[in-house]
Tab-separated table of C-alpha atoms in Angstrom:
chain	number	residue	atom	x	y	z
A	6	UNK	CA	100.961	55.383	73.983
A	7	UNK	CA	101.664	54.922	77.638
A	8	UNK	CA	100.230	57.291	80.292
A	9	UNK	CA	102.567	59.035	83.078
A	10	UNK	CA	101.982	57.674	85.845
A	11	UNK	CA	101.171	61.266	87.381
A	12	UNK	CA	98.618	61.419	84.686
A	13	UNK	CA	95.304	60.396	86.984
A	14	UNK	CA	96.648	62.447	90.167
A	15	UNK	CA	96.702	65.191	87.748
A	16	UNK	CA	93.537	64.700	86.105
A	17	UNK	CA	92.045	64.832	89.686
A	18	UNK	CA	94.105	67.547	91.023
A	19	UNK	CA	93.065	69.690	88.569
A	20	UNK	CA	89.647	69.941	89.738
A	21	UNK	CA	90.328	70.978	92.877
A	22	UNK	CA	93.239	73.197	92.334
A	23	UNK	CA	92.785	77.090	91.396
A	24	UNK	CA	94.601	79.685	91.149
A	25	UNK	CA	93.365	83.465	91.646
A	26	UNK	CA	93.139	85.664	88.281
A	27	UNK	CA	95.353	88.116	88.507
A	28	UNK	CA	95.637	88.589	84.741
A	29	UNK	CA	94.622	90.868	82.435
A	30	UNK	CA	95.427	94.183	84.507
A	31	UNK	CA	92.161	94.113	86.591
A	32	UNK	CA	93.278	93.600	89.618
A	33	UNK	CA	96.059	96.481	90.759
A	34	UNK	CA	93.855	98.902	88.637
A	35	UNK	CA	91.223	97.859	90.758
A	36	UNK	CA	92.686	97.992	94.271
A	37	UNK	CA	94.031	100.819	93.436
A	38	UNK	CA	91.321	102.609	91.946
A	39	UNK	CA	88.851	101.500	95.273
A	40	UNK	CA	91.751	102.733	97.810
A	41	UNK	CA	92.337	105.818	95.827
A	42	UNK	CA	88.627	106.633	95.771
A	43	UNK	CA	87.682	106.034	99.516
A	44	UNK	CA	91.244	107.833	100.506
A	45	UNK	CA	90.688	111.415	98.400
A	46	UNK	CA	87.330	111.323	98.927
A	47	UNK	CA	87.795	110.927	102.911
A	48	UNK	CA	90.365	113.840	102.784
A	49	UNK	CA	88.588	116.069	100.800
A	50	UNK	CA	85.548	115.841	102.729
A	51	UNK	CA	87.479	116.067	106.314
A	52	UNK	CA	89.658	119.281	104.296
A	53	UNK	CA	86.219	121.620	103.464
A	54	UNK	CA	84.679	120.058	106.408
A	55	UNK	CA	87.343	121.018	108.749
A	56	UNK	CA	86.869	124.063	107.407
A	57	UNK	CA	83.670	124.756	108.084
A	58	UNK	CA	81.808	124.001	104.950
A	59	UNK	CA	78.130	122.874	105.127
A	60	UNK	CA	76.743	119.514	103.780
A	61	UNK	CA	75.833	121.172	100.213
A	62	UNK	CA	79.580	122.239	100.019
A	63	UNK	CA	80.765	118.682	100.569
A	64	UNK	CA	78.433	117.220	98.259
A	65	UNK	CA	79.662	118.985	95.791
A	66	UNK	CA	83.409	119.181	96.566
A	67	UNK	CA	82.987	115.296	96.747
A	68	UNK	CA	81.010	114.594	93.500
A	69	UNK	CA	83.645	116.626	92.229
A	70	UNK	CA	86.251	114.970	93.449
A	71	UNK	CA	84.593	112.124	92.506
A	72	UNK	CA	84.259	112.526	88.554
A	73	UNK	CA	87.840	114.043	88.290
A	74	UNK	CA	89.411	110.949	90.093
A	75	UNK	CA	87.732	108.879	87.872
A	76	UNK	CA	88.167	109.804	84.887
A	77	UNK	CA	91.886	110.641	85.968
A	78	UNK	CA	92.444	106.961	87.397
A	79	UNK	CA	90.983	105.592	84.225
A	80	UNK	CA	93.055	108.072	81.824
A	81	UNK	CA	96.256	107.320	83.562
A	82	UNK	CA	95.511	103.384	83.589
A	83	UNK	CA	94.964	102.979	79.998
A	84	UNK	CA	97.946	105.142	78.845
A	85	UNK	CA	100.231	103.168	81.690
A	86	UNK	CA	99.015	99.886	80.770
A	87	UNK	CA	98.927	100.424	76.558
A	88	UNK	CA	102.721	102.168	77.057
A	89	UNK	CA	103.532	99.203	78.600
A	90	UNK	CA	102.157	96.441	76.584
A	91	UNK	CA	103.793	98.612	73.683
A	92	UNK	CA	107.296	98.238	75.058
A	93	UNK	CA	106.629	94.309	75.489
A	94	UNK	CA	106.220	94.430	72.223
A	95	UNK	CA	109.034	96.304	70.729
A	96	UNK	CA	111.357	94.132	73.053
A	97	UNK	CA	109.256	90.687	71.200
A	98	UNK	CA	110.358	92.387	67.746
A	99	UNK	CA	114.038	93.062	69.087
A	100	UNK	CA	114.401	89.255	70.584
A	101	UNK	CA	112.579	87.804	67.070
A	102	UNK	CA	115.392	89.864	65.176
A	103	UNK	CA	118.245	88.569	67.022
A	104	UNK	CA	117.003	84.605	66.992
A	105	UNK	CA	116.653	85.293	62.911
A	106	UNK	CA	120.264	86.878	62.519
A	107	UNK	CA	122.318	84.893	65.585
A	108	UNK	CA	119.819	81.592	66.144
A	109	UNK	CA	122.998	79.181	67.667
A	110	UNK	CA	123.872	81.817	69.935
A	111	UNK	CA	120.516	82.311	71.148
A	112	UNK	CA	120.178	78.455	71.010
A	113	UNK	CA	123.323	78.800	73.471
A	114	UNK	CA	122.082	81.523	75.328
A	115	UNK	CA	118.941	79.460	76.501
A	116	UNK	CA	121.156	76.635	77.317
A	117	UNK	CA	122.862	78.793	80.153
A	118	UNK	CA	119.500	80.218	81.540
A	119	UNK	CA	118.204	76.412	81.660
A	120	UNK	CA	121.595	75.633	83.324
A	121	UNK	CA	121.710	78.103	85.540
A	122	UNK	CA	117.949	77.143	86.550
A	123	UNK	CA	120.070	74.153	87.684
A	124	UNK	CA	119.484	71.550	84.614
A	125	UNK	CA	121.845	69.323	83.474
A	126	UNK	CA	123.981	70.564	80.674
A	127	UNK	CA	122.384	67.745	78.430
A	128	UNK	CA	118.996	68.473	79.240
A	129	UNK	CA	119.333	72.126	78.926
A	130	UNK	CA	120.869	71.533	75.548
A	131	UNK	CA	118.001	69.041	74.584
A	132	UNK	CA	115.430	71.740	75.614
A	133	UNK	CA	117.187	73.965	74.287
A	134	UNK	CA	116.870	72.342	71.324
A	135	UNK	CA	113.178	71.633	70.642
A	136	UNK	CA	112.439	75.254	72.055
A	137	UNK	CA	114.387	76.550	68.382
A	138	UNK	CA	113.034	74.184	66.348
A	139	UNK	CA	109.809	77.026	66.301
A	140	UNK	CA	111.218	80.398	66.080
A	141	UNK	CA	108.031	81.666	67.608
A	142	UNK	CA	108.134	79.212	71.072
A	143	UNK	CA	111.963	80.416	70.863
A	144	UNK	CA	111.101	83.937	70.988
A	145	UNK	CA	108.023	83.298	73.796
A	146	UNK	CA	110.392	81.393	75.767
A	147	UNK	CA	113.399	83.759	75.812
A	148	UNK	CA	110.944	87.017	76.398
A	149	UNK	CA	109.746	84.521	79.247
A	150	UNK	CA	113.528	83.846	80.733
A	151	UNK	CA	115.178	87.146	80.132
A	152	UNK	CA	112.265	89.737	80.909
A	153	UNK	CA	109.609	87.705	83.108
A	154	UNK	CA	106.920	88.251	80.737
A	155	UNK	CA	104.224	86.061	79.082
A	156	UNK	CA	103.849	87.926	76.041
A	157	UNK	CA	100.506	85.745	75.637
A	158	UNK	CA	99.076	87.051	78.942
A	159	UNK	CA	99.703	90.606	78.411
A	160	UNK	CA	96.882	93.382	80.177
A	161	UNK	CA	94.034	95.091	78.686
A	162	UNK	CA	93.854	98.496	78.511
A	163	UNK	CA	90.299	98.810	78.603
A	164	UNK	CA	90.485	96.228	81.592
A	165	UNK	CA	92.533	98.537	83.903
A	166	UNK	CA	90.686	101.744	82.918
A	167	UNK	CA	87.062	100.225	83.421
A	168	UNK	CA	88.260	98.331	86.321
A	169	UNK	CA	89.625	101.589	87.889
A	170	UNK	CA	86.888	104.005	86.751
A	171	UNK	CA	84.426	102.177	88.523
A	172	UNK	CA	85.932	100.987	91.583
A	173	UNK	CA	87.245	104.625	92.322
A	174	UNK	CA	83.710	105.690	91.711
A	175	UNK	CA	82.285	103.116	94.182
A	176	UNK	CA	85.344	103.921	96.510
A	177	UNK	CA	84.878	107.615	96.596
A	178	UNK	CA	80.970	107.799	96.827
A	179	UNK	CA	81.189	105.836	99.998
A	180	UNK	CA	82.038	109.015	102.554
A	181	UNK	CA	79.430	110.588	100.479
A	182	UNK	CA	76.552	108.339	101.230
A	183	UNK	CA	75.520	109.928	104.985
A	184	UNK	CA	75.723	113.380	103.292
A	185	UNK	CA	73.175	112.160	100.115
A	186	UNK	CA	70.885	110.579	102.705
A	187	UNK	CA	70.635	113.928	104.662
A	188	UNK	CA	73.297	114.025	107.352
A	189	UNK	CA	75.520	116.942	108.113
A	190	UNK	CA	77.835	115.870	110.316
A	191	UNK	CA	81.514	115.465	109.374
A	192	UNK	CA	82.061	112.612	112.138
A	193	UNK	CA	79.707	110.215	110.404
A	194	UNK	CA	80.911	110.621	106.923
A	195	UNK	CA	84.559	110.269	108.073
A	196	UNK	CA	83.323	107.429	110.636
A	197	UNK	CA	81.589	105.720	106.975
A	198	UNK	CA	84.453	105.949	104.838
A	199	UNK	CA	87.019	104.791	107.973
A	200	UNK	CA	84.895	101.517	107.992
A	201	UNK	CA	85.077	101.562	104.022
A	202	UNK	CA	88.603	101.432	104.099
A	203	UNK	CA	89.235	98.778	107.012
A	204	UNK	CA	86.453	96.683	104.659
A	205	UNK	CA	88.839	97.074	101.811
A	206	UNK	CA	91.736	96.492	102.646
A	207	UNK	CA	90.595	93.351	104.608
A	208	UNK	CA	89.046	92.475	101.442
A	209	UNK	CA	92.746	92.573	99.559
A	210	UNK	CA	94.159	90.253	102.186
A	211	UNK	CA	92.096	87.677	99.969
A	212	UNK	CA	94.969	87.826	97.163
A	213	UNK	CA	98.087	88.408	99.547
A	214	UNK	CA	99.733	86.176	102.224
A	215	UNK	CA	98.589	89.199	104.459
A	216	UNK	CA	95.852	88.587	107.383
A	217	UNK	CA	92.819	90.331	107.145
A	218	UNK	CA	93.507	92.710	110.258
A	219	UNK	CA	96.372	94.018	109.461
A	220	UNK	CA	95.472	94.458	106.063
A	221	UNK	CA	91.719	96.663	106.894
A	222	UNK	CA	94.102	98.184	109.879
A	223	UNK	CA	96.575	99.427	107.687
A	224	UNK	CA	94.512	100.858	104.779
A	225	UNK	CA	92.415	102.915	107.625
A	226	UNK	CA	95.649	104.328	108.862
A	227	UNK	CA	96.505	106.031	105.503
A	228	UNK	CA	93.034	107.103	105.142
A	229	UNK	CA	93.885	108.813	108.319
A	230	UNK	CA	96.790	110.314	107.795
A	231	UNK	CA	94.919	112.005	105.008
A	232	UNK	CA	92.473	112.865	106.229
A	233	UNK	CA	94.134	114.636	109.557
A	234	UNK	CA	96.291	116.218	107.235
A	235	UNK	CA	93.623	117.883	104.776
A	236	UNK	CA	91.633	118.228	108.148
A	237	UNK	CA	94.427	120.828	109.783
A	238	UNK	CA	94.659	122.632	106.200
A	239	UNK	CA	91.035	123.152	106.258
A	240	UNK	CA	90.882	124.684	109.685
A	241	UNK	CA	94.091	126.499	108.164
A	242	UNK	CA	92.051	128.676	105.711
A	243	UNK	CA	88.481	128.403	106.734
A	244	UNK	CA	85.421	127.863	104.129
A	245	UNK	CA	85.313	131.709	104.241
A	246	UNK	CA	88.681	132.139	102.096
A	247	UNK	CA	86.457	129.349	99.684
């Protein structure tokens, strides 16, 4: 059997060429569960600080904070992610129904999505073709060309829950730290979880087109527009209302 002539390129090509995982649901759920974290846990700490709570009252609204967030951003993950891996699959039951009941028109259906890919008209037939000669590529393949999804490559759950438990646990203990280690002053924790923000974000520019700068720059500005804003209701209603 003769080789492609591609075939050592790709051999060698394949060493050196990686993508990123993004699979499996970690990735958003953890993001978003390290930016959530450092973000409420900045603004609650600037809110009863700016009130004039002391260090044992941040500590605790913080740890607080901390646990609830958690547990929330895990909750909400695994319900979002199994609701939506459920819906895949009731659309992968509707599409393997209609290739059973109506399998030439679904044969011609896939030849217009290959055409209008911009394939021939005898080579989107031909693929066409082989693709419904296994009803179970067929139904992969039109899930793949009519929804965008790889019904093999579908997110965990338990990925996105763990994944955004424990960053928003790392993310929201971070303002904490100077506090646990003794400090009372409001500047430095805020000053702490600024930089863990900028650190973050710049750490996301690794899996976007985005530079590094502008990505730290503009997670610190939303950690600052929270925490200004809990900052002003704190001084608002004072620790004594508390």
């Amino acid at each position: 059997m003769m080789q492609h002539p591609g075939s050592a390129e790709l051999a060698e090509h394949a060493q050196d060429h990686h993508h990123t995982d993004i699979s499996g649901g970690w990735l958003r759920a953890a993001v978003f569960g390290a930016m959530d974290g450092l973000v409420t846990n900045i603004a609650l700490i600037s809110g009863v600080g700016g009130g004039g709570a002391d260090r044992h009252v941040i500590i605790l609204t913080g740890m607080a904070g901390l646990v609830a967030g958690a547990f929330s951003m895990a909750l909400g993950e695994f319900a979002s992610v199994g609701t939506q891996n459920e819906a895949v699959a009731n659309e992968v039951a509707v599409e393997r129904e209609e290739i059973r009941r109506h399998p030439l028109a679904e044969e011609a259906e896939l030849v217009q999505m290959y055409q209008e890919m911009g394939l021939s008209q005898k080579t989107a037939e031909a693929m066409a073709r082989e693709v419904h000669a296994d009803p179970e590529l067929a139904v992969k393949v039109h899930v793949a060309q009519e929804l965008g999804v790889d019904v093999d490559e579908q997110p965990s759950p338990w990925t996105a829950a763990i994944s955004s438990f424990l960053c928003f646990a790392v993310g929201g203990v971070i303002p904490l730290l100077p506090f646990l280690l003794g400090s009372s002053s409001l500047g430095i924790g805020l000053l702490v979880g600024g930089v863990g923000l900028f650190v973050a974000g710049a750490l996301t520019s690794r899996f976007t087109t985005r530079g590094w700068l502008f990505s730290g720059l503009r997670q610190l500005a939303f950690g600052v527009i929270a925490a200004g804003a809990t900052y002003l209701v704190g001084m608002a209603i004072g620790v004594s209302a508390m």
